[in-house]
CSV table of C-alpha atoms and ligand atoms in Angstrom, one decimal:
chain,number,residue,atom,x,y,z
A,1,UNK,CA,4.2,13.6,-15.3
A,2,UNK,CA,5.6,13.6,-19.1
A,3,UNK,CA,4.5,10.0,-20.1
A,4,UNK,CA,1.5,9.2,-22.4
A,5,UNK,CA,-1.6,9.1,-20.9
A,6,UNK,CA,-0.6,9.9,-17.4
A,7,UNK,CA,-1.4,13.3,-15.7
A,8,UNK,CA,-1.8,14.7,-12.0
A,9,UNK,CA,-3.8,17.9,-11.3
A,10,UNK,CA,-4.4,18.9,-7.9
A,11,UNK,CA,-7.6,20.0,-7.6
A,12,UNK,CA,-8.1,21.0,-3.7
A,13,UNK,CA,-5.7,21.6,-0.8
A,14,UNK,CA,-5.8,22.4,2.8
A,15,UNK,CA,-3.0,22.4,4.4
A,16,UNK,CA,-0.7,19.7,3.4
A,17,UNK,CA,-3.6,17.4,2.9
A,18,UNK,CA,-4.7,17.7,-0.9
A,19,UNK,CA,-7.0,16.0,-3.4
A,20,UNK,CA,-6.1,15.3,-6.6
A,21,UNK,CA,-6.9,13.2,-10.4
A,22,UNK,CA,-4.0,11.2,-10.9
A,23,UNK,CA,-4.5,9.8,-14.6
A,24,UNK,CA,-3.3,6.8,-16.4
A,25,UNK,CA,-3.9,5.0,-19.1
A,26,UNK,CA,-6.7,2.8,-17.3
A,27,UNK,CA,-8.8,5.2,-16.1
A,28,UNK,CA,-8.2,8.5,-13.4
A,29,UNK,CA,-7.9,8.0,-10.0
A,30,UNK,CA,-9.0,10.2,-7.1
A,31,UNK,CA,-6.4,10.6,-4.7
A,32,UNK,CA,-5.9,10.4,-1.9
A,33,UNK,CA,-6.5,6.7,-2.9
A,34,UNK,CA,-6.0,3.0,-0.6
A,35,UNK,CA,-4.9,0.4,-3.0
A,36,UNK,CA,-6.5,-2.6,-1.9
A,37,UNK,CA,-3.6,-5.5,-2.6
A,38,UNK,CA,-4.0,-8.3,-4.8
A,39,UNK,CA,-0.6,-10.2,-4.0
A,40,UNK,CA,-1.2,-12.9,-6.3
A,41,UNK,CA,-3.7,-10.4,-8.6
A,42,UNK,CA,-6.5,-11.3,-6.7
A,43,UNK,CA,-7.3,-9.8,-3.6
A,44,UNK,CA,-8.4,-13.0,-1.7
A,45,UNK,CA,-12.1,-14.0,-2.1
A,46,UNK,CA,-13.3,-10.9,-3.6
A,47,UNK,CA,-13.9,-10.6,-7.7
A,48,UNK,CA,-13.0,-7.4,-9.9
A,49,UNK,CA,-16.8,-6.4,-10.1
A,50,UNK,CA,-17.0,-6.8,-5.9
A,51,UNK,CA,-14.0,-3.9,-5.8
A,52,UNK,CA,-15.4,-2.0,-8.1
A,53,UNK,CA,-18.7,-2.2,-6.4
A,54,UNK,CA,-16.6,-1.5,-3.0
A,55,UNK,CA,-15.2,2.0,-4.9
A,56,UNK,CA,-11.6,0.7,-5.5
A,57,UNK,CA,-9.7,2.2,-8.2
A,58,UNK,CA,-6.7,1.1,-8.4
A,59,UNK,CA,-5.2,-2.7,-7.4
A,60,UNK,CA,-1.5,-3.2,-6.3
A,61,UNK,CA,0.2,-6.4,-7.2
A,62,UNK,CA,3.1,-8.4,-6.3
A,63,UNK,CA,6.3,-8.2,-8.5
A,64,UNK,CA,7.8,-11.2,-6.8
A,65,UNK,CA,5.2,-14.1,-6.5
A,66,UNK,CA,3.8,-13.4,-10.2
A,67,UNK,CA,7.5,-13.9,-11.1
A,68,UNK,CA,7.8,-16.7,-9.3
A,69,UNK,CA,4.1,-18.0,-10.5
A,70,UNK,CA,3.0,-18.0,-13.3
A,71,UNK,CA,5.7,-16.3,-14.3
A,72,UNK,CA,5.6,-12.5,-16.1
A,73,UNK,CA,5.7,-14.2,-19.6
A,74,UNK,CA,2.6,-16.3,-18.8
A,75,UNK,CA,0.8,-12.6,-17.4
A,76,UNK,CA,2.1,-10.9,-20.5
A,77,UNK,CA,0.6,-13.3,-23.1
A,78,UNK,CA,-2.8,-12.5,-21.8
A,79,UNK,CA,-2.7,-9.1,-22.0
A,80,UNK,CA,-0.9,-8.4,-18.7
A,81,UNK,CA,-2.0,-7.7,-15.7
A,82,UNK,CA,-5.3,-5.9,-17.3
A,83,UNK,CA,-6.3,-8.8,-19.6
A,84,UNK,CA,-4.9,-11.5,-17.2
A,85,UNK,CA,-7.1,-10.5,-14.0
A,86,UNK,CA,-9.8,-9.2,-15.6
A,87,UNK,CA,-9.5,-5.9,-13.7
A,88,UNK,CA,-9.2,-3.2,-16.2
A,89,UNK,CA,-8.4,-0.4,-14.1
A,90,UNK,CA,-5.3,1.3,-13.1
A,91,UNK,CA,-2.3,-1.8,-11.6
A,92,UNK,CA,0.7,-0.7,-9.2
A,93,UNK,CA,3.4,-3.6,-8.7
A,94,UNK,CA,5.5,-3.0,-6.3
A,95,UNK,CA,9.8,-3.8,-6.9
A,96,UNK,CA,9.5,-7.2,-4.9
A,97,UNK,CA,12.5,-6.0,-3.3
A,98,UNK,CA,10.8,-5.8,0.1
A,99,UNK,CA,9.1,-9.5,0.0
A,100,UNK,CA,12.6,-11.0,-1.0
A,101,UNK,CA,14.5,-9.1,2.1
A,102,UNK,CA,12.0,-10.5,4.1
A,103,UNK,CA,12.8,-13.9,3.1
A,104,UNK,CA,15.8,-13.6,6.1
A,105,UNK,CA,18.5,-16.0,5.4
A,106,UNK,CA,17.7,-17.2,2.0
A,107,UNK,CA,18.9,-13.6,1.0
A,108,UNK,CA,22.1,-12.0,-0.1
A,109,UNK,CA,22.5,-8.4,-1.2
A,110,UNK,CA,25.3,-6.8,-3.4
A,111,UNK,CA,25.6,-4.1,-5.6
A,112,UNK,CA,24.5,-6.3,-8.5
A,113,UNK,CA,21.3,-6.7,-7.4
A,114,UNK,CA,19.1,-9.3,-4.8
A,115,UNK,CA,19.8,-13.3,-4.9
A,116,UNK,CA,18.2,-15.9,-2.8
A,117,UNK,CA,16.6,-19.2,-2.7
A,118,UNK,CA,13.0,-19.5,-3.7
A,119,UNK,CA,10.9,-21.0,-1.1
A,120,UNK,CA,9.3,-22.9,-3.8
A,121,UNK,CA,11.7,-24.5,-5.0
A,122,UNK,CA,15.5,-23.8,-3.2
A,123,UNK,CA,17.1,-22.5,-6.5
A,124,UNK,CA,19.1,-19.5,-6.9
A,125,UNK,CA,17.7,-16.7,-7.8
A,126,UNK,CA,18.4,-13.5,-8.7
A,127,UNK,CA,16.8,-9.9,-9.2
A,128,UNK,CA,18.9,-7.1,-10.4
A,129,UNK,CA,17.4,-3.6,-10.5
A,130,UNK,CA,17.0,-4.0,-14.3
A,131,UNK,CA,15.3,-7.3,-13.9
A,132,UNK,CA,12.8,-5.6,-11.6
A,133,UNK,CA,12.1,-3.4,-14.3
A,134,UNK,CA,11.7,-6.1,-17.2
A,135,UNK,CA,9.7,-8.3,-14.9
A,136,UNK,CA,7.3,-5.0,-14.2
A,137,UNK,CA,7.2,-4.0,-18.0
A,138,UNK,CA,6.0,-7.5,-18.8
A,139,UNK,CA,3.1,-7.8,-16.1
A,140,UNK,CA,2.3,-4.6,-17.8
A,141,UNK,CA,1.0,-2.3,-14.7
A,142,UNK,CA,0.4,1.6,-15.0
A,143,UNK,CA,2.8,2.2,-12.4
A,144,UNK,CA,6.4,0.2,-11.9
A,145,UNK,CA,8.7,0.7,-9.0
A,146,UNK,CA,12.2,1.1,-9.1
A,147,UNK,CA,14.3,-1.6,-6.9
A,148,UNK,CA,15.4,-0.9,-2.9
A,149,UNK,CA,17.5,-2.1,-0.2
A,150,UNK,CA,14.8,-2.3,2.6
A,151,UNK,CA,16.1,-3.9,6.2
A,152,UNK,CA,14.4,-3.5,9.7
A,153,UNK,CA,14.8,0.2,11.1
A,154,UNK,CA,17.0,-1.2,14.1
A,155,UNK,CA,18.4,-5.0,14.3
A,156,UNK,CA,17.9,-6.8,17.2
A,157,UNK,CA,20.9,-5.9,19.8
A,158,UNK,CA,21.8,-3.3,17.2
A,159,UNK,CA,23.0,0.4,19.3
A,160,UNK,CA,21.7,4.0,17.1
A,161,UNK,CA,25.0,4.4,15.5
A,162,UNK,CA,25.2,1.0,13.8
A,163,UNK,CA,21.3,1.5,12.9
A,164,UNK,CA,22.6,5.1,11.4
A,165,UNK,CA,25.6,3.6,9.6
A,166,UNK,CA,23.2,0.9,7.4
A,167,UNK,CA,20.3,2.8,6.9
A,168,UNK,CA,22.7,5.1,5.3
A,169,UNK,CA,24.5,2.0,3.2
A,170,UNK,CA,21.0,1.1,2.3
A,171,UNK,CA,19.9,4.4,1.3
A,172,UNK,CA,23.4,5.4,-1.1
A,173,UNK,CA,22.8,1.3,-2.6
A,174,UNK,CA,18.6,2.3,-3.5
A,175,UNK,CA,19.9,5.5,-4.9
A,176,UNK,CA,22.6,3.6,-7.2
A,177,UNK,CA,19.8,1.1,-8.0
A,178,UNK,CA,17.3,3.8,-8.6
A,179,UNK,CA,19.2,5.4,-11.3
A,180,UNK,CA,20.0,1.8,-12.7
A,181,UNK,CA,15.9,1.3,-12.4
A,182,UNK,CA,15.8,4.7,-14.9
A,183,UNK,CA,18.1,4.0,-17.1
A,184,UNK,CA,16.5,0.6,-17.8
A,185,UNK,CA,12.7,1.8,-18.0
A,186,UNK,CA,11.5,1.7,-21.3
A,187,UNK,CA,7.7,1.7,-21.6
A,188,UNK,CA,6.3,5.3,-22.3
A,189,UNK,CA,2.9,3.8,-21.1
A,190,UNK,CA,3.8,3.3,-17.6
A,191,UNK,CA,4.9,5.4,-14.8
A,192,UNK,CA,8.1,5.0,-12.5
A,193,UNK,CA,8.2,5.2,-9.2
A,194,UNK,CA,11.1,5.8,-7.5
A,195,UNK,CA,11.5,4.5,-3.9
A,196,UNK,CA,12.8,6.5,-0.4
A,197,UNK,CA,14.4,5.0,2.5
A,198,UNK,CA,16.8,6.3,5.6
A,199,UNK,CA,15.7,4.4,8.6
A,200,UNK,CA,14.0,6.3,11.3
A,201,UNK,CA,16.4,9.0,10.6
A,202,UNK,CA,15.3,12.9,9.7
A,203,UNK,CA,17.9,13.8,7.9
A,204,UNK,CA,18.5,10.5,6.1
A,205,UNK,CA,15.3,10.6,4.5
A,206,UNK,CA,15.3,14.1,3.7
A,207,UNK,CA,18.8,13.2,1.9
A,208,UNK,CA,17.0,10.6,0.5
A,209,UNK,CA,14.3,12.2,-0.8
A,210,UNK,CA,16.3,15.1,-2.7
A,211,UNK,CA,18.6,12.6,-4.6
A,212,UNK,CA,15.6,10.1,-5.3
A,213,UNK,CA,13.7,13.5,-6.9
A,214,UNK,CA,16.9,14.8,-8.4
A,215,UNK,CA,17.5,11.8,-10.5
A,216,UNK,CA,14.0,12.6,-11.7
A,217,UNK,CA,11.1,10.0,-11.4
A,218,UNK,CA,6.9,10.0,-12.2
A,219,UNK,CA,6.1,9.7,-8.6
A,220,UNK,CA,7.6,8.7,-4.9
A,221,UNK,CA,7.2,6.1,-2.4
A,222,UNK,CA,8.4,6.2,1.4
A,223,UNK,CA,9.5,2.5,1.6
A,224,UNK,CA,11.0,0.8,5.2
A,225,UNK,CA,8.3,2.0,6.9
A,226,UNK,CA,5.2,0.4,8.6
A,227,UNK,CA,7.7,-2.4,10.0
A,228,UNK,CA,6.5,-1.6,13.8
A,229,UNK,CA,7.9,1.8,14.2
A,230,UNK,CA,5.7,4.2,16.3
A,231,UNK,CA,3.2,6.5,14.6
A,232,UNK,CA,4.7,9.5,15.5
A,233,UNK,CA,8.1,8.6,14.4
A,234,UNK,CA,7.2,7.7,10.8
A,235,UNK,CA,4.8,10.6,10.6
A,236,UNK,CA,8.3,13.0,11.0
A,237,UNK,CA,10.2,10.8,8.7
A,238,UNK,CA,7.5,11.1,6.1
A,239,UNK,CA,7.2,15.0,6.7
A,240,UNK,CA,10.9,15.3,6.3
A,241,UNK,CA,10.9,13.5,3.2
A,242,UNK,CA,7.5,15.2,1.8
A,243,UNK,CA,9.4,18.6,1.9
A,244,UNK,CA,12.0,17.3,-0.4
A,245,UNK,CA,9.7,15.9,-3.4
A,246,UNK,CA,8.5,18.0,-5.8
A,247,UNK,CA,4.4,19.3,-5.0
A,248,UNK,CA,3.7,18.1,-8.7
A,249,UNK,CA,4.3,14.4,-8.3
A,250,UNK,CA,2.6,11.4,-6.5
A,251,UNK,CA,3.8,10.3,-3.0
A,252,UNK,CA,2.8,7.3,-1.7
A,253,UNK,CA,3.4,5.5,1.7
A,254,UNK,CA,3.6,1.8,1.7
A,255,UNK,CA,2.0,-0.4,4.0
A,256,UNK,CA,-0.1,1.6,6.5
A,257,UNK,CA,-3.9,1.2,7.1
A,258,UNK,CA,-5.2,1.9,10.1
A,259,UNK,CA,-7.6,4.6,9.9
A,260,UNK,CA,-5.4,7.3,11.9
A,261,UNK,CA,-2.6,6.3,10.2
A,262,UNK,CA,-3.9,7.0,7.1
A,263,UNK,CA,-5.4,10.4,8.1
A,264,UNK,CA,-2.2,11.6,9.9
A,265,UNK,CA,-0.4,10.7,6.3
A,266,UNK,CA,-2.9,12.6,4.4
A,267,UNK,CA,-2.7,15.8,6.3
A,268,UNK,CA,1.1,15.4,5.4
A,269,UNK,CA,0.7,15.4,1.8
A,270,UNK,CA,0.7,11.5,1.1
A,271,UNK,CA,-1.9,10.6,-2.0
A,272,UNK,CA,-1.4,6.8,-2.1
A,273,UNK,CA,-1.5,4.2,0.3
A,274,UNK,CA,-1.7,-0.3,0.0
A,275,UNK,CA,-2.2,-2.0,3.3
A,276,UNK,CA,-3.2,-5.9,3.7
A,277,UNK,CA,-4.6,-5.3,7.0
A,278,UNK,CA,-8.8,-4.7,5.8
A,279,UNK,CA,-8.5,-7.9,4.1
A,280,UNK,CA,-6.3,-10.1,6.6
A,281,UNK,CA,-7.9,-8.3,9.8
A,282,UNK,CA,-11.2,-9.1,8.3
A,283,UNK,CA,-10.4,-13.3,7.8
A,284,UNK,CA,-9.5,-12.7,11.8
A,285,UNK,CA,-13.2,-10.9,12.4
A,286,UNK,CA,-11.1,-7.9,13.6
A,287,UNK,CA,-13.5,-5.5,11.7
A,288,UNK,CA,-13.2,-1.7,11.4
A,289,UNK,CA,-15.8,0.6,12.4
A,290,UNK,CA,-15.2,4.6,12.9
A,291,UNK,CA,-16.0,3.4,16.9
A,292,UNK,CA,-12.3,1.4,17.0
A,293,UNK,CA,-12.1,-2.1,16.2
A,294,UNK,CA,-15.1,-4.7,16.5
A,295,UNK,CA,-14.3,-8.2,17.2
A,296,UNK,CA,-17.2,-9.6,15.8
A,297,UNK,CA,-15.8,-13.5,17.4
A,298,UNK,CA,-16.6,-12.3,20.6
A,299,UNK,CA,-19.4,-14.3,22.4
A,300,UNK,CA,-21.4,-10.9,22.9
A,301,UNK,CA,-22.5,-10.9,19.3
A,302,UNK,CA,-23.6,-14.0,19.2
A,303,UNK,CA,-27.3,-12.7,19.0
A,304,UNK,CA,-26.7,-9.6,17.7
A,305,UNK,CA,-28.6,-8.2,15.3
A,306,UNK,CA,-27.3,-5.2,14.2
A,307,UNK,CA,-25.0,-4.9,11.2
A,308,UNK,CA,-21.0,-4.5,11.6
A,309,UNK,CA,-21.6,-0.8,11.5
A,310,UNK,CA,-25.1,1.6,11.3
A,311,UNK,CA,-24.5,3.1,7.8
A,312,UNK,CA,-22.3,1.2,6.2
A,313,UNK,CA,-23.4,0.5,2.5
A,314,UNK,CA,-20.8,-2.9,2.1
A,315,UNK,CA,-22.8,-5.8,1.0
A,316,UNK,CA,-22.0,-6.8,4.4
A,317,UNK,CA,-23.8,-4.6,6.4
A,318,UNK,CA,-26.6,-4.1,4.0
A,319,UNK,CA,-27.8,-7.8,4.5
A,320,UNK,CA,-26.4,-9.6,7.7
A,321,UNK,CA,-26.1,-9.2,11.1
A,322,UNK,CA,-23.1,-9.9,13.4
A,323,UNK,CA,-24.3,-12.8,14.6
A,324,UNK,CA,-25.0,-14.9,11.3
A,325,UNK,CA,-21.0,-13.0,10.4
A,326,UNK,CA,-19.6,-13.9,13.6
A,327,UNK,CA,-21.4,-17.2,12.9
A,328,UNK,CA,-20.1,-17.8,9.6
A,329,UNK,CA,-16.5,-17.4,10.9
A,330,UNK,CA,-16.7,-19.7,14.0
A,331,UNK,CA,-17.5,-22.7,11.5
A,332,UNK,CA,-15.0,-21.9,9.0
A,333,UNK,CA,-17.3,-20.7,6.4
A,334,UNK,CA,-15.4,-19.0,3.7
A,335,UNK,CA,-18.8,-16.4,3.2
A,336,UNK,CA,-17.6,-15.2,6.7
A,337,UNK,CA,-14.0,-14.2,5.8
A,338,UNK,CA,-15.2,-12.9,2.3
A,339,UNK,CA,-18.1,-10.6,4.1
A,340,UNK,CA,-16.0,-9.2,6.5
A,341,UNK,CA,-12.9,-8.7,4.0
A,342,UNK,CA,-15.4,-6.8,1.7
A,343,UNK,CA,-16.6,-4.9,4.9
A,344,UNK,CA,-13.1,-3.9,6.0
A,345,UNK,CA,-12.2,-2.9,1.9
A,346,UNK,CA,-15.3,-0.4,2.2
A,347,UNK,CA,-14.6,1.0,5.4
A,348,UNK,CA,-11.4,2.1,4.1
A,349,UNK,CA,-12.0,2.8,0.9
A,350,UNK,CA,-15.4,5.2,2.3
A,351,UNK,CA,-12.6,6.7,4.5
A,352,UNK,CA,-10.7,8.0,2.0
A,353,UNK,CA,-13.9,9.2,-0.1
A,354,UNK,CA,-14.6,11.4,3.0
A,355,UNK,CA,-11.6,12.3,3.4
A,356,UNK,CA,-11.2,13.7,0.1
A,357,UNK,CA,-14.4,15.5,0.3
A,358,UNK,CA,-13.7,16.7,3.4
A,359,UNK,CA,-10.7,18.7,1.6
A,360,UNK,CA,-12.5,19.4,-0.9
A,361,UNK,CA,-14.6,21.3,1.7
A,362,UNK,CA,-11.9,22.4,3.8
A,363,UNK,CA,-12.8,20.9,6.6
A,364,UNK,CA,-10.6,17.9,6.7
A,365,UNK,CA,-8.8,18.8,10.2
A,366,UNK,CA,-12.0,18.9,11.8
A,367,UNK,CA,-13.2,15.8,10.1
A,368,UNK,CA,-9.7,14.3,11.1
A,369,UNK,CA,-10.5,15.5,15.3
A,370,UNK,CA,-14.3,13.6,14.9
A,371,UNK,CA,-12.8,10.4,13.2
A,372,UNK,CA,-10.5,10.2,15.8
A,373,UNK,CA,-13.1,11.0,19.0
A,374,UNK,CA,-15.1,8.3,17.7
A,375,UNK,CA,-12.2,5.6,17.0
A,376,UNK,CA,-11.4,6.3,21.1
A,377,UNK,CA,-14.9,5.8,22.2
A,378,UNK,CA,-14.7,1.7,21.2
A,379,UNK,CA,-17.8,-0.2,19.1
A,380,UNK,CA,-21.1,-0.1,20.7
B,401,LIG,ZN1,-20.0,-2.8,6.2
């Protein structure tokens, strides 16, 4: 990457899987890296200090609601996203593009740009791929993202051919958008990602990828996936599309974070990764453990004294047991949700510190076979 302050050196590889410092003008990050998300700039019920304490590095925020509220001028006039939130580390916002599409009928696309009705208010409004770009340079993040057109993989009564014909509208639409996104992109201190779609197709997002890369951005994101397709299937679309980007840039999947996922996407060459699921499983006490899932509502912890999982170092797990957790979240106690979210943000964060190491030490494919043994065998 040319731009001020930003840098990434791979530093360890095996196979497709690497580790590498991906710098920026808040600080370096380790990749491969889980960006917890902090919609609103706060990722619900936990403070900056908590996710730094958890091992986070880097937060990803959402374009959309902090231009809806308080509004990116409000953000900028308190020293964006860094000064406003009071997490100085690295920021990612995403386009917003992918919230907006999912607001179904209160959406209309052309080739200018995204317009719909705000659910908080029914006006009109509209985001062009430029405006994506100002908004993003006023919250001030380290890393932008250009603008897509992102729909569901297959539409409901939709046959292959029809599915083919508008991933591959959607696709030649980003592409025009992303070089719209480029040409708008101003700030030298902030990197620009650009954004790959195609459907569940092969060689859509192999297309894709080659003219997203040819028109020459910082770092690149699979977008339309994680929307309920099968594992398998997105793995090929993101290999596909991995053998297209340059080795010397950033990739970064959007939206996965179950533990295989995110190993299958690491031994494919994928360094980033934002998921909701650690923080919204956890409010549901669906909590991760490298033994598959524990649902710490169930009425067999209800005297249980052990902690969510043996060797966990989450504040979680160093002080309470499931049954004061599973307690906490019968009564609708917000210390349950906030202990289990912070629970779940470490698992997955301590994931990905292995992980790394594990390449590090090339031995991350049979680190990959005992993670997944053990996620089979269910929580003790
Ligand atoms: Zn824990």
């Amino acid at each position: 990457m040319k731009r001020t302050g930003f840098g990434f050196e791979i530093v360890a590889q095996e196979g497709g899987a690497r580790v590498a410092r991906l710098s920026t003008p808040h600080g370096v990050v380790e990749t491969p890296a889980f960006m917890p998300v902090a919609t609103f700039g706060a990722v619900r019920g936990v403070s900056p200090d908590e996710l730094a304490g958890l091992g986070a590095q880097i937060l990803l925020a959402n374009t959309y609601h902090l231009h809806e509220r308080p509004g990116e001028e409000v953000v900028a006039g308190l020293g964006g996203l860094h000064g406003f939130t009071g997490w100085r580390g690295p920021w990612l916002t995403d386009s917003g593009g992918f919230q907006i599409t999912s607001l179904g009928d209160r959406v209309t696309v052309s080739e200018q740009g995204v317009s719909f009705s705000s659910p908080l208010d029914g006006k009109r409004r509209d985001l062009s791929p430029e405006k994506a770009i100002a908004v993003q340079e006023a919250l001030g993040p380290d890393f932008a993202v250009a603008l897509d057109e992102c729909g569901p993989a297959r539409l409901v009564g939709e046959d292959e051919d029809g599915a083919r014909r508008r991933a591959s509208a959607a696709l030649e639409r980003t592409l025009r958008w992303a070089e719209r996104c480029r040409r708008a992109h101003r700030r030298g201190d902030q990197a620009l990602f650009g954004i790959l779609q195609g459907g569940i197709d092969e060689s859509l997002r192999r297309r894709s990828a080659r003219e997203t890369a040819a028109l020459g951005f910082d770092a690149y994101a699979h977008g339309g996936l994680g929307l309920g397709e099968e594992s398998a299937l997105r793995e090929a679309m993101v290999a596909a599309a991995t053998r297209e980007l340059p080795a010397s840039a950033p990739r970064y999947l959007m939206g996965i974070g179950r533990p295989e996922d995110l190993l299958a996407a690491i031994a494919i060459g994928t360094d980033l990764f934002d998921c909701v699921l650690p923080t919204r499983n956890g409010r549901h006490g669906n909590l991760f453990t490298r033994r598959g899932v524990l649902h710490v509502r169930n009425a067999r912890y209800r005297s249980d004294p052990r902690p969510i999982e043996e060797g966990c170092d989450c504040p979680a797990c160093i002080r309470h047991s499931r049954a004061y957790i599973r307690h906490l979240l019968h009564g609708g106690e917000s210390l349950g949700a906030r202990l289990a979210s912070l629970h779940n943000l470490r698992f997955t964060l301590r994931l990905l510190e292995d992980a790394r190491r594990a390449i590090a030490e090339r031995r991350f494919a049979s680190f990959c076979s005992e993670v997944r043994a053990g996620l089979d065998e269910g929580p003790r």
